[in-house]
Coordinates of C-alpha atoms in Angstrom, one line a residue:
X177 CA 125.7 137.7 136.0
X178 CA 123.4 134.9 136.4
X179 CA 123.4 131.4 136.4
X180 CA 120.2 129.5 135.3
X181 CA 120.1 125.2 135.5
X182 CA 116.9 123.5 133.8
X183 CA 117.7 119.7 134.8
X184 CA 115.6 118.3 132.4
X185 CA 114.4 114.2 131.8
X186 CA 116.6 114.3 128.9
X187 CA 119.0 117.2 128.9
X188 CA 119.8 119.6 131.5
X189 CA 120.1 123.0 130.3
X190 CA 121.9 126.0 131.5
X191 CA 122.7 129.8 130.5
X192 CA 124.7 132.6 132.0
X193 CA 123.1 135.6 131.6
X194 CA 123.6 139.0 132.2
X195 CA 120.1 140.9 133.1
X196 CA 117.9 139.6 130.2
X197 CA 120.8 138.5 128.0
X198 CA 122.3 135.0 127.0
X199 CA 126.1 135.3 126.8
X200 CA 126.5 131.5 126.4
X201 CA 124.5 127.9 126.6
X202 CA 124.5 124.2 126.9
X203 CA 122.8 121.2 126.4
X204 CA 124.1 117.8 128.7
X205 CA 122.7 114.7 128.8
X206 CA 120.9 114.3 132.1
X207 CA 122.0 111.6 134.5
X208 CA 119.3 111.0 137.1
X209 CA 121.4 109.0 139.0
X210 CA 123.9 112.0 139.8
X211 CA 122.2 115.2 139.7
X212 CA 125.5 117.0 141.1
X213 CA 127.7 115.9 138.3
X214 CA 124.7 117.0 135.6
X215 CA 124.6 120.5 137.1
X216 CA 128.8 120.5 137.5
X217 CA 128.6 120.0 134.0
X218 CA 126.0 122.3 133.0
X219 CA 127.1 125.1 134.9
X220 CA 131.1 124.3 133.2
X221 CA 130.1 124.4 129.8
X222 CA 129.2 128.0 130.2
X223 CA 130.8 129.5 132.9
X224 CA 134.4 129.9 133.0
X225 CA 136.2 130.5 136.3
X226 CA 136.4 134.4 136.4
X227 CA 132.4 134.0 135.6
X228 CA 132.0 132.3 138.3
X229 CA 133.2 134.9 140.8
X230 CA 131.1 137.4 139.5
X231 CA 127.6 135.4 139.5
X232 CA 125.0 137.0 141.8
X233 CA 122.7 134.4 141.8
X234 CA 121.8 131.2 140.4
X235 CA 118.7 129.3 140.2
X236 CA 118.0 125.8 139.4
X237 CA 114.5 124.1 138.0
X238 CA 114.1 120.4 137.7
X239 CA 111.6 117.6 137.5
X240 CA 113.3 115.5 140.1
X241 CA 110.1 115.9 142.6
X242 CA 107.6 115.9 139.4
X243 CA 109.0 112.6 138.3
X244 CA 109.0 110.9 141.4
X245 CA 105.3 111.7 141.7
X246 CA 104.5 110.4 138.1
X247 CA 106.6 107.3 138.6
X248 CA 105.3 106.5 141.4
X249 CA 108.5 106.7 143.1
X250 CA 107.3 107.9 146.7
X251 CA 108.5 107.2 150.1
X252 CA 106.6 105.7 152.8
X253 CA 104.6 107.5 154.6
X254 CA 102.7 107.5 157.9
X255 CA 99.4 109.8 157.3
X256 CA 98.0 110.9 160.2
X257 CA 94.9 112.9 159.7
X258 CA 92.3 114.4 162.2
X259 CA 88.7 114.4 160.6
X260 CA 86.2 115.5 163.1
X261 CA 82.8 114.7 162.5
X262 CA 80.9 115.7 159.3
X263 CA 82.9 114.2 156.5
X264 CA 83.4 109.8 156.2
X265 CA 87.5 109.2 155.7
X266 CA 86.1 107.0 152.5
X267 CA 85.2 111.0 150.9
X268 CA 88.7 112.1 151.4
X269 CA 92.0 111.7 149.4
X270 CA 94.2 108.8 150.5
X271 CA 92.0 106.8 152.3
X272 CA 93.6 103.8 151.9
X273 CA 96.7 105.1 153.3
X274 CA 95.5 107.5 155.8
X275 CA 95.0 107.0 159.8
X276 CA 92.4 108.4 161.4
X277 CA 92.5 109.7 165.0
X278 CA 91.0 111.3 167.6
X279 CA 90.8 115.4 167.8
X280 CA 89.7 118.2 165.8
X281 CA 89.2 122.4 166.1
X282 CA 86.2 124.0 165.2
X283 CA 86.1 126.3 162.4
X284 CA 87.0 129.3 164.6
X285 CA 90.1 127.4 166.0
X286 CA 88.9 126.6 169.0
X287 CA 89.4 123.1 170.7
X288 CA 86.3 120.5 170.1
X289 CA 87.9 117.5 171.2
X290 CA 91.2 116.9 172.7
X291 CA 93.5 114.5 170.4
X292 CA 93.7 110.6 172.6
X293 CA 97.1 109.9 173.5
X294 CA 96.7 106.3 174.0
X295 CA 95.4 106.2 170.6
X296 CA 98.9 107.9 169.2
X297 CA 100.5 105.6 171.8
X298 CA 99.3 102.2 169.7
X299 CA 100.0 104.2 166.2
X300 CA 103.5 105.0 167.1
X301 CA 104.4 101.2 167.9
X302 CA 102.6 99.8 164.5
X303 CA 104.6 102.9 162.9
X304 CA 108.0 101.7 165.2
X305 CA 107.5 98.1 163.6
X306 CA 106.6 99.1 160.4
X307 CA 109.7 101.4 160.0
X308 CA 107.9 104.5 159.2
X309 CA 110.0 107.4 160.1
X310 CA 108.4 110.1 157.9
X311 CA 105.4 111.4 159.0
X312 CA 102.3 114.1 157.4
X313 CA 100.2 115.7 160.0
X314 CA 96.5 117.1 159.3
X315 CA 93.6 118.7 161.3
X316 CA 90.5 119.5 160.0
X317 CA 90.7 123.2 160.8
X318 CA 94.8 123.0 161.6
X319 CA 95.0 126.8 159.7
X320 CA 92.7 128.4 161.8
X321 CA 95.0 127.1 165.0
X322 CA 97.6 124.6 164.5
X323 CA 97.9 122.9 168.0
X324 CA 96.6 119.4 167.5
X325 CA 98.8 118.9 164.4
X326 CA 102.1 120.5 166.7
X327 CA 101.1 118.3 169.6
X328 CA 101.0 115.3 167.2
X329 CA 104.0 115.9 165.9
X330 CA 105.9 116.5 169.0
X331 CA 104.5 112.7 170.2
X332 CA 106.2 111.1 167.3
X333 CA 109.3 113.1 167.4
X334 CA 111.6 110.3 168.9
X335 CA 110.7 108.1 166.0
X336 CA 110.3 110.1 163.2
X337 CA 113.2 111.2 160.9
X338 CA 111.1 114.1 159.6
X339 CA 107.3 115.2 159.8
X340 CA 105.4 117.6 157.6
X341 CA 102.3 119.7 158.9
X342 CA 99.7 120.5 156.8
X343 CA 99.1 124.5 158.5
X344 CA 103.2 125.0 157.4
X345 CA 102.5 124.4 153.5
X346 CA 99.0 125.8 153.4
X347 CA 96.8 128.5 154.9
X348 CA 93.9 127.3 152.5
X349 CA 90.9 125.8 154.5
X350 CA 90.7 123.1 151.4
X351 CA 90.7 120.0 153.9
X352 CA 91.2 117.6 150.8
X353 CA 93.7 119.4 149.1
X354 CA 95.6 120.1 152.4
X355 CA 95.7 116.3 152.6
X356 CA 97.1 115.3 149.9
X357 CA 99.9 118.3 149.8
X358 CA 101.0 117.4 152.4
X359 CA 101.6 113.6 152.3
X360 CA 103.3 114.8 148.9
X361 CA 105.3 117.0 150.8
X362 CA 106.6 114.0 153.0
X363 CA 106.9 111.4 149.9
X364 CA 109.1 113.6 148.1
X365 CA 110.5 115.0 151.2
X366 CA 113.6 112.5 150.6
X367 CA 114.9 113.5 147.5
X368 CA 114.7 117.1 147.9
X369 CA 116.2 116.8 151.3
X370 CA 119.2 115.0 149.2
X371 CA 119.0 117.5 146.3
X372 CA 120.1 120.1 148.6
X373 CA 122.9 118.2 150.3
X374 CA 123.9 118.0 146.6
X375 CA 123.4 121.6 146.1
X376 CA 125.4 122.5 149.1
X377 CA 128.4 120.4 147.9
X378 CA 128.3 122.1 144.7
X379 CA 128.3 125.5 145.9
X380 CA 131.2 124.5 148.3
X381 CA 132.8 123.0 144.8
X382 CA 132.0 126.4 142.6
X383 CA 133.9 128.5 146.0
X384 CA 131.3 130.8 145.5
X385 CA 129.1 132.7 148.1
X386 CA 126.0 133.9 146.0
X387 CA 122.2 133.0 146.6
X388 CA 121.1 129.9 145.1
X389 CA 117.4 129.4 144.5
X390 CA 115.2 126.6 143.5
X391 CA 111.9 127.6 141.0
X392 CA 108.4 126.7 142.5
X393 CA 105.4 125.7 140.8
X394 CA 104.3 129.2 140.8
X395 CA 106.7 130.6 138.7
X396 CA 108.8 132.1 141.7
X397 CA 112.4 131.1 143.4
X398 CA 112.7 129.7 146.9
X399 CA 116.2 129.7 148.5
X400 CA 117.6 126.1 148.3
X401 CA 118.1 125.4 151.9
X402 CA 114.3 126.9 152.6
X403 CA 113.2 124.1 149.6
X404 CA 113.8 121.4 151.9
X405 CA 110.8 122.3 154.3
X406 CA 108.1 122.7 151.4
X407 CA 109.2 120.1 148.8
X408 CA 106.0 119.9 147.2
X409 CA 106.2 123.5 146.1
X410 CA 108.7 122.3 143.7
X411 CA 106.2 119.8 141.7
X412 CA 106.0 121.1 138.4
X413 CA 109.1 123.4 138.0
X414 CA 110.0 122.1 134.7
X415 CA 106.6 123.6 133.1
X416 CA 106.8 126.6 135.2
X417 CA 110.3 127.5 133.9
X418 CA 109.1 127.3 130.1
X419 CA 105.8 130.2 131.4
X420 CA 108.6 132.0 132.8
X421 CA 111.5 131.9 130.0
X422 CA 108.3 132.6 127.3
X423 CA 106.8 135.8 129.5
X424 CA 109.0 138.7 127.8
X425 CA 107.8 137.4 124.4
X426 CA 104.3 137.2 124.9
X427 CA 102.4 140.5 123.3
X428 CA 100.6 142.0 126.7
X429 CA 97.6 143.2 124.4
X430 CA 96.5 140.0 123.1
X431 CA 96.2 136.1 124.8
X432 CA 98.5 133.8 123.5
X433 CA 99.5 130.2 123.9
X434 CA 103.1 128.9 124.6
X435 CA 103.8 125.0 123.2
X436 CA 107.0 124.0 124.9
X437 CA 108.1 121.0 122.6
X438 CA 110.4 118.4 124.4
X439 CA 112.0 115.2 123.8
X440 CA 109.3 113.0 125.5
X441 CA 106.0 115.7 126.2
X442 CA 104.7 118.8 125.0
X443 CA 103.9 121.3 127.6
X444 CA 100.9 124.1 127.0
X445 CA 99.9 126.8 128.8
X446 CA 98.1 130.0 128.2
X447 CA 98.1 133.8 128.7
X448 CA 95.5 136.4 129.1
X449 CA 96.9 140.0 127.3
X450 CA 100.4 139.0 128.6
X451 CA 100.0 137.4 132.2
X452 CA 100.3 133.6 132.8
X453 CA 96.8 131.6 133.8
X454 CA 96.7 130.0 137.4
X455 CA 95.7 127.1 138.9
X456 CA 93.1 129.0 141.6
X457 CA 92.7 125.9 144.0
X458 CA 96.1 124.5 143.3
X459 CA 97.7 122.1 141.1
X460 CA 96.7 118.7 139.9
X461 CA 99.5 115.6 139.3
X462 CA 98.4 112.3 138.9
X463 CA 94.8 112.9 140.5
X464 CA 96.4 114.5 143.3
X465 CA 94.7 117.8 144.1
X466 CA 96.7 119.6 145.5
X467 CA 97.0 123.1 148.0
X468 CA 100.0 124.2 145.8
X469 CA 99.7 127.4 143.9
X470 CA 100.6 127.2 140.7
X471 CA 101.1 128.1 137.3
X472 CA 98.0 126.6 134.7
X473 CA 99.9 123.8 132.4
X474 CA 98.6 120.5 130.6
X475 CA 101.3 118.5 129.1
X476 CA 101.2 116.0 126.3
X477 CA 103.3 112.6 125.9
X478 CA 104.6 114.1 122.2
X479 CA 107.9 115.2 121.5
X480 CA 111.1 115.1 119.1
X481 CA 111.9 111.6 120.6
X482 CA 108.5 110.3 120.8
X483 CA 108.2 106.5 119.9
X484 CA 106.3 106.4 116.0
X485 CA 105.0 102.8 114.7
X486 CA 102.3 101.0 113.0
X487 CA 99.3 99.7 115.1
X488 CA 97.1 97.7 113.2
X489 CA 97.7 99.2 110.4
X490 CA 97.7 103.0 111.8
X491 CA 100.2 105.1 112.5
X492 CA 100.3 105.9 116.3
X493 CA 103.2 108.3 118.1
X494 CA 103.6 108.6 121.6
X495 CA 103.2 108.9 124.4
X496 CA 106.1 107.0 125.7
X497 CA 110.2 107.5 124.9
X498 CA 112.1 105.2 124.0
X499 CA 115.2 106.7 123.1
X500 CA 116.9 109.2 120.5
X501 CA 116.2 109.5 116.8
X502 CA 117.4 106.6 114.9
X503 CA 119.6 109.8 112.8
X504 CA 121.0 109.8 116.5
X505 CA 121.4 106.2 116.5
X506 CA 118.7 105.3 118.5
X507 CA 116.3 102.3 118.5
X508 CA 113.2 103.2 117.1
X509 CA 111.6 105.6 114.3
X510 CA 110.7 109.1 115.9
X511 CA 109.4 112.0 115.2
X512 CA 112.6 113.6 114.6
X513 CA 113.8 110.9 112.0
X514 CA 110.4 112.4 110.4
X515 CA 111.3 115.8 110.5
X516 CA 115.2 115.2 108.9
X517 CA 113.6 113.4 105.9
X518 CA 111.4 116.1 105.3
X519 CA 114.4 118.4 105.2
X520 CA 113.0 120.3 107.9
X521 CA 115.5 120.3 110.2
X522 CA 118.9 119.4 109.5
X523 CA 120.7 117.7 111.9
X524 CA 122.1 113.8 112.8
X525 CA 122.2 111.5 109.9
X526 CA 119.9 111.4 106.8
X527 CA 120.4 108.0 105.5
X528 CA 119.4 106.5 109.1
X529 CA 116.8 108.5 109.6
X530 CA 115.2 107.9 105.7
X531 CA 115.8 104.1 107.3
X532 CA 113.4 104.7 109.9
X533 CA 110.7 106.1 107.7
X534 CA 110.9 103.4 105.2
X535 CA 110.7 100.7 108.3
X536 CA 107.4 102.5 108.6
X537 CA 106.6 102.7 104.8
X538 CA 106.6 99.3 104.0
X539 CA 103.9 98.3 106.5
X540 CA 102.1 101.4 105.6
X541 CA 102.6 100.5 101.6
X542 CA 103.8 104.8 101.5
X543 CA 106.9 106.5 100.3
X544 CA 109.2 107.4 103.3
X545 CA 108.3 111.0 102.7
X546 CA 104.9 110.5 102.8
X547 CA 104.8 108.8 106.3
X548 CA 107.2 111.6 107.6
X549 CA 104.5 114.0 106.1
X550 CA 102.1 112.1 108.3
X551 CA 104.3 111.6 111.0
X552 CA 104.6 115.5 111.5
X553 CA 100.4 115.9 111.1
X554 CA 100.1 113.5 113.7
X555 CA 102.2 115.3 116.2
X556 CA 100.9 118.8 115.6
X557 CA 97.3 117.1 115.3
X558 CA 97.7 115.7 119.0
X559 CA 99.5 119.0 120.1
X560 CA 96.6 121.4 118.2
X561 CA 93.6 118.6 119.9
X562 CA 94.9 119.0 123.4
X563 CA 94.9 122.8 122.7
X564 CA 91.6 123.4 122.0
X565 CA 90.3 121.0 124.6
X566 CA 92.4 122.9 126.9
X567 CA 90.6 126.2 125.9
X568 CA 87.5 124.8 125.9
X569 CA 88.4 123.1 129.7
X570 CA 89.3 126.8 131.0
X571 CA 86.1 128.4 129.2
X572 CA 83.8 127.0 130.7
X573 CA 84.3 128.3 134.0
X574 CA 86.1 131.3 135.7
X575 CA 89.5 132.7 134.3
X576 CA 92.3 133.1 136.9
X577 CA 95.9 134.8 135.8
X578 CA 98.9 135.1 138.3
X579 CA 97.3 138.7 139.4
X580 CA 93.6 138.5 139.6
X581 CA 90.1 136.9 139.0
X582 CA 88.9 137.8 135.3
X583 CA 85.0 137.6 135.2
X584 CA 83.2 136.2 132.5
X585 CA 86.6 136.7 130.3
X586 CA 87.0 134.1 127.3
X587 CA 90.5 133.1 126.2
X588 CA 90.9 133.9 122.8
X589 CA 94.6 133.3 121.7
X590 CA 95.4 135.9 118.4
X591 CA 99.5 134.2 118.4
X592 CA 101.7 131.5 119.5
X593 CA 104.5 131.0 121.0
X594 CA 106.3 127.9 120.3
X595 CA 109.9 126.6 122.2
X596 CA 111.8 123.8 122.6
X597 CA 114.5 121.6 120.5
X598 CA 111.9 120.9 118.0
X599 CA 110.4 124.5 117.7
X600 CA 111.6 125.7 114.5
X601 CA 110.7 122.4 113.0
X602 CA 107.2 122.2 114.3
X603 CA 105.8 125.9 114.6
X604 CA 104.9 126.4 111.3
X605 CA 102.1 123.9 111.1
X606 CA 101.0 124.0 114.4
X607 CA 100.4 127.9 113.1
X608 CA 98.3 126.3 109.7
X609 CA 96.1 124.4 111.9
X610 CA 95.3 126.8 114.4
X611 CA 94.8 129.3 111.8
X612 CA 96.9 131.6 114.1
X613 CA 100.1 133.4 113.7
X614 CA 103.4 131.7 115.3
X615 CA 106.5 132.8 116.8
X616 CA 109.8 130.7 117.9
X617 CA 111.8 133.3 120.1
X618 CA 116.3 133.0 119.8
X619 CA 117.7 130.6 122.4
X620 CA 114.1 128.7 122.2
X621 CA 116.4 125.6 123.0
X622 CA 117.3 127.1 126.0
X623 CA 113.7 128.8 127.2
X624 CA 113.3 126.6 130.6
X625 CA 116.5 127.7 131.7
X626 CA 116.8 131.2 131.1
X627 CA 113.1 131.5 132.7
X628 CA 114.2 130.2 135.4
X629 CA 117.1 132.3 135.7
X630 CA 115.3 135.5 135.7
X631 CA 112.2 134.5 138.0
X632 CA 111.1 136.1 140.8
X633 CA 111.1 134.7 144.5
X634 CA 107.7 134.4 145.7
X635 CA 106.1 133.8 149.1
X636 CA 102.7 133.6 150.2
X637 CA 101.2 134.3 153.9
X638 CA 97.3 133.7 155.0
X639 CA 96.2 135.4 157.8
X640 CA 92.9 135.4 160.1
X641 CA 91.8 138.0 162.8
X642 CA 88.6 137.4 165.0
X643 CA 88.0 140.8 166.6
X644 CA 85.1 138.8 169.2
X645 CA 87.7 136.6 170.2
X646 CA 90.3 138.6 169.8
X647 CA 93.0 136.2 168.2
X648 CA 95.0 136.5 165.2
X649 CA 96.4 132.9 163.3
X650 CA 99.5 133.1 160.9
X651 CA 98.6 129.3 159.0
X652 CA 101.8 129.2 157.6
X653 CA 103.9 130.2 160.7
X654 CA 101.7 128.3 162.9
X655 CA 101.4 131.5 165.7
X656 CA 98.0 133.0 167.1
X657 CA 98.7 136.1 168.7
X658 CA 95.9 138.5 170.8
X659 CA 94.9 141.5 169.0
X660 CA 92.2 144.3 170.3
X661 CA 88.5 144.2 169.6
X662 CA 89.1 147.6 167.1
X663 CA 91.4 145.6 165.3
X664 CA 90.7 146.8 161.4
X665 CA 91.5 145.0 157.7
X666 CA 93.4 147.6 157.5
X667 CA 95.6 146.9 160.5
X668 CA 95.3 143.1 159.2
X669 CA 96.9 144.1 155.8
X670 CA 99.6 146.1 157.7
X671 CA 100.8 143.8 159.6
X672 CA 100.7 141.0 157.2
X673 CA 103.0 143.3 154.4
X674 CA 105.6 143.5 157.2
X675 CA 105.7 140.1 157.9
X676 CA 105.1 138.8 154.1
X677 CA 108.7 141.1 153.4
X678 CA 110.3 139.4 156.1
X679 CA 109.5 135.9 154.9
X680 CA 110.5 137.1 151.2
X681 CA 113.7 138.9 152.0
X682 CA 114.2 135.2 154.4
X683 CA 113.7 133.0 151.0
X684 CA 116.3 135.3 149.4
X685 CA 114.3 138.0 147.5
X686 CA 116.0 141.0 147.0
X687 CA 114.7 144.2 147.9
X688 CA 113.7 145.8 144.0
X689 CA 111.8 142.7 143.3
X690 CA 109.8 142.7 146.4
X691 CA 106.0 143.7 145.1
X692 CA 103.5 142.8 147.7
X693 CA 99.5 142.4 146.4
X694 CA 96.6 141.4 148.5
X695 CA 95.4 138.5 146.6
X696 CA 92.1 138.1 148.8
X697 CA 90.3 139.7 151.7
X698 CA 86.8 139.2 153.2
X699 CA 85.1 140.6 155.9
X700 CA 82.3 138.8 158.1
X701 CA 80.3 139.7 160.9
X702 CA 80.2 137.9 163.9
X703 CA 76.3 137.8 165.3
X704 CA 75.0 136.6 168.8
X705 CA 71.7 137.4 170.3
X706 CA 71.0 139.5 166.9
X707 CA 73.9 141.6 167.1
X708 CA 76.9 142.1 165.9
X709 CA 80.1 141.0 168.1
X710 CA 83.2 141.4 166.3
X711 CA 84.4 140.8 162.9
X712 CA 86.1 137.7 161.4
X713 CA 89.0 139.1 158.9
X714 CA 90.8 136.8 156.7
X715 CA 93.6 137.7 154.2
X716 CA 95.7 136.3 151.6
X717 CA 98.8 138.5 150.6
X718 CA 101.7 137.3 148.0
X719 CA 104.7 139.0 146.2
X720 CA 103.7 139.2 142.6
X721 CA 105.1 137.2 140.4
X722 CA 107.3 138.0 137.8
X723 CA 110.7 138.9 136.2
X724 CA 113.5 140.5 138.3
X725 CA 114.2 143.8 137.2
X726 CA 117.1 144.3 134.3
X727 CA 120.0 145.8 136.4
X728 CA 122.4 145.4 133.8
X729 CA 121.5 148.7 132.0

């Protein structure tokens, strides 16, 4: 049996499961200021005690990390990065918070210039009075041979609490992107730090010894105790878990759209003949662009509890939440009090939500049915408008799914898949104004946790072999090791699938799941005096992601 946990702004979710079915499923109301008690509760009101003892796994998405990005809810953070010459700090993300020092490698990884040490010397006192004790760490060319950023780190150890390095979280040569990764990675380091404590209690409570993974941006599971080291890589779970719970209902001959309907956004994304799209460089949050692969979302502030009014005489909804429906006794007309007057859905209480609309009807000089007519064709108008921009945003330049590069491929969706509280309320004409068929899958209510239950755990590993100089760098382990001048791509690959299984089986993927890919490999030759030296290899290899494989049969 499984166990999945969606802890939600609103609700946290959960499911048992056993291989790809639901036995039983919940909905409680989400209190961010104990996460433990939310996911004691979820995992109660489906599990009973003999359950527990025969779970095998359970896996836990949330938007704790997501939230405190959009919030604004970050630590402090001392950012030390190491330009090198060729690039002005006032070009790069985080200026304004970032100090710059002395040192830097070339692009090959060898040393330029030596970081100052009197220089760190003066930054650690004005981080000692400043009480800064969390600390990210990047060099230029830090993948290519992580020294400086190690030697850096081991100079502030006595007054840091925790430091993150930007060659541990990415093997991408993106000096940007590597930036701001990994200053998220430290301003979120905090709470996931605290989220596992949690996590750790609650396993200790459940008396259970089974694997407990957290889902990634990427649609994969990372073992909760590993989650602590790369934070950031849990940005964006939430949408992930809805790509995830929607994959086994996606047709894999046609493209499709999935519109995950919440209480307070709408989250899109988009397949190509059955296999999510991807973010190529990384993901995007609050014009942070990040090194973290991902899964391609957008999100929408429109939902079942979004906020409608009169604005000058319009009718605006969204973005922001301010509570339940009215028929829920909540403060404000919503898009749900809409739907229950239209008879749509039937749920809470009729006469308070036909209250709401007619709030709304008298400054609109309307029948209450005819602003909750409205109501609903402004929600699926703003939902249908960000879809289209969406697919005209990823047609206009290359396609990237989970798997591979799709050249010169167009996204044409033929169906949709629509999930989410609301879903059966909404799909239909979502459906009419796309002009395209619709379908709300059972347990829709339910999707984020159930995809997050049956996701694969995914790892990543980028390597680089310089047969002239005869090195080999791991960016993500931070090693060089010697290698011979016939080293081959080949031999690079090898290696690399041994050590990529390793790191998986580490991050708690079981063996059956375990499918390795190279996701990208290039080959240049190294020239002096008009001849060729050696080769420079470099490689990217991943475990796909996916489902885990139905063992219940």
């Amino acid at each position: 049996m499984i166990l999945g946990i969606d802890v939600g702004g609103t609700h946290t979710d959960s499911v048992l499961m056993k291989g790809r079915k639901i036995i039983r499923k919940s909905k409680v109301l989400t209190d961010k200021e104990n996460i433990l008690n939310c996911v004691m509760m979820a995992t109660e009101a489906v599990a009973k005690p003999e359950d527990i003892k025969n779970l095998e796994r359970i896996v836990l998405s949330t938007t704790l990390t997501t939230n405190a990005v959009v919030q604004n809810q970050l630590a402090p953070v001392g950012l030390v990065v190491m330009n090198g010459p060729g690039v002005s700090p006032k070009d790069l993300p985080l200026y304004d918070k970032a100090n710059y020092v002395a040192g830097y490698m070339s692009h090959r990884g060898i040393e330029a210039e030596a970081p100052d040490r009197s220089e760190l010397a003066e930054l650690k006192a004005k981080f000692k009075k400043e009480k800064i004790n969390r600390l990210a760490i990047v060099g230029k060319f830090s993948t290519r041979n992580p020294a400086h950023e190690q030697e850096v780190s081991d100079v502030f150890k006595d007054v840091a609490e925790h430091a993150s390095q930007s060659h541990q979280l990415s093997g991408s040569l993106n000096f940007p992107r590597r930036i701001a990764t990994t200053y998220l990675n430290e301003a979120v380091w905090h709470l996931q730090d605290k989220l596992a404590n949690e996590l750790k209690t609650y396993m200790d409570k459940l008396g259970v010894n089974v694997p407990l993974y957290i889902l990634k941006a990427d649609g994969g599971t990372i073992e909760f105790e590993q989650s602590r080291k790369t934070p950031v890589q849990t940005i964006l779970s939430g949408p992930a878990a809805t790509i995830m719970g929607v994959l086994p209902y996606v047709s894999d001959d046609m493209d499709s759209i999935s519109v995950d309907i919440g209480g307070t956004t709408t989250d899109i994304a988009l397949f190509a003949d059955g296999v999510p799209l991807l973010e190529p460089q990384g993901i995007t949050i609050e014009d942070h662009k990040t090194s973290v692969r991902g899964l391609l979302t957008h999100s929408i502030g429109v939902g079942g509890d979004s906020h409608v009014r009169v604005e000058d005489g319009v009718l605006k909804l969204g973005p922001e939440r301010l509570g339940a429906a009215m028929a829920f006794d909540g403060p404000v007309p919503t898009t749900t009090d809409a739907l229950i007057v239209l008879g749509i859905a039937d749920i809470g209480d009729k006469a308070k939500a036909m209250e709401a609309m007619k709030q709304l009807a008298a400054e609109l000089k309307k029948t209450p049915e005819e602003v909750a007519k409205d109501v609903l064709d402004l929600a699926c108008t703003l939902i249908v408008d960000k879809i289209n921009a969406m697919l005209a945003e990823i047609n206009s330049k290359p396609v990237y799914t989970i798997h591979e590069l799709l050249e010169g491929r167009k996204i044409e969706p033929l169906e949709i898949v629509v999930v989410g509280g609301p879903a059966p309320f909404m799909a239909k004409r979502i459906g009419e104004m796309m002009d395209c068929p619709v379908k709300v899958p059972g347990d829709s209510d339910v999707i984020n946790a159930s995809g997050a239950a049956t996701a694969r755990t995914t790892v990543e590993l980028n390597m680089i072999a310089d047969t002239e100089a005869q090195t080999l760098s791991i960016a993500e382990e931070g090693v060089q090791q010697e290698i011979s001048r016939r080293f081959t791509l080949d031999d690079l690959i090898e290696l690399g699938t041994d050590k990529l299984v390793k790191m998986a089986k580490q991050a708690g993927a079981r063996d059956q799941d375990i499918e390795v890919e190279v996701a990208d490999s290039q080959v240049f030759n190294v020239v002096r005096g008009y001849s060729t030296t050696g080769k420079n290899m470099r490689v990217r290899l991943q475990v796909k992601p996916g489902l885990i494989k139905d063992d219940s049969n």
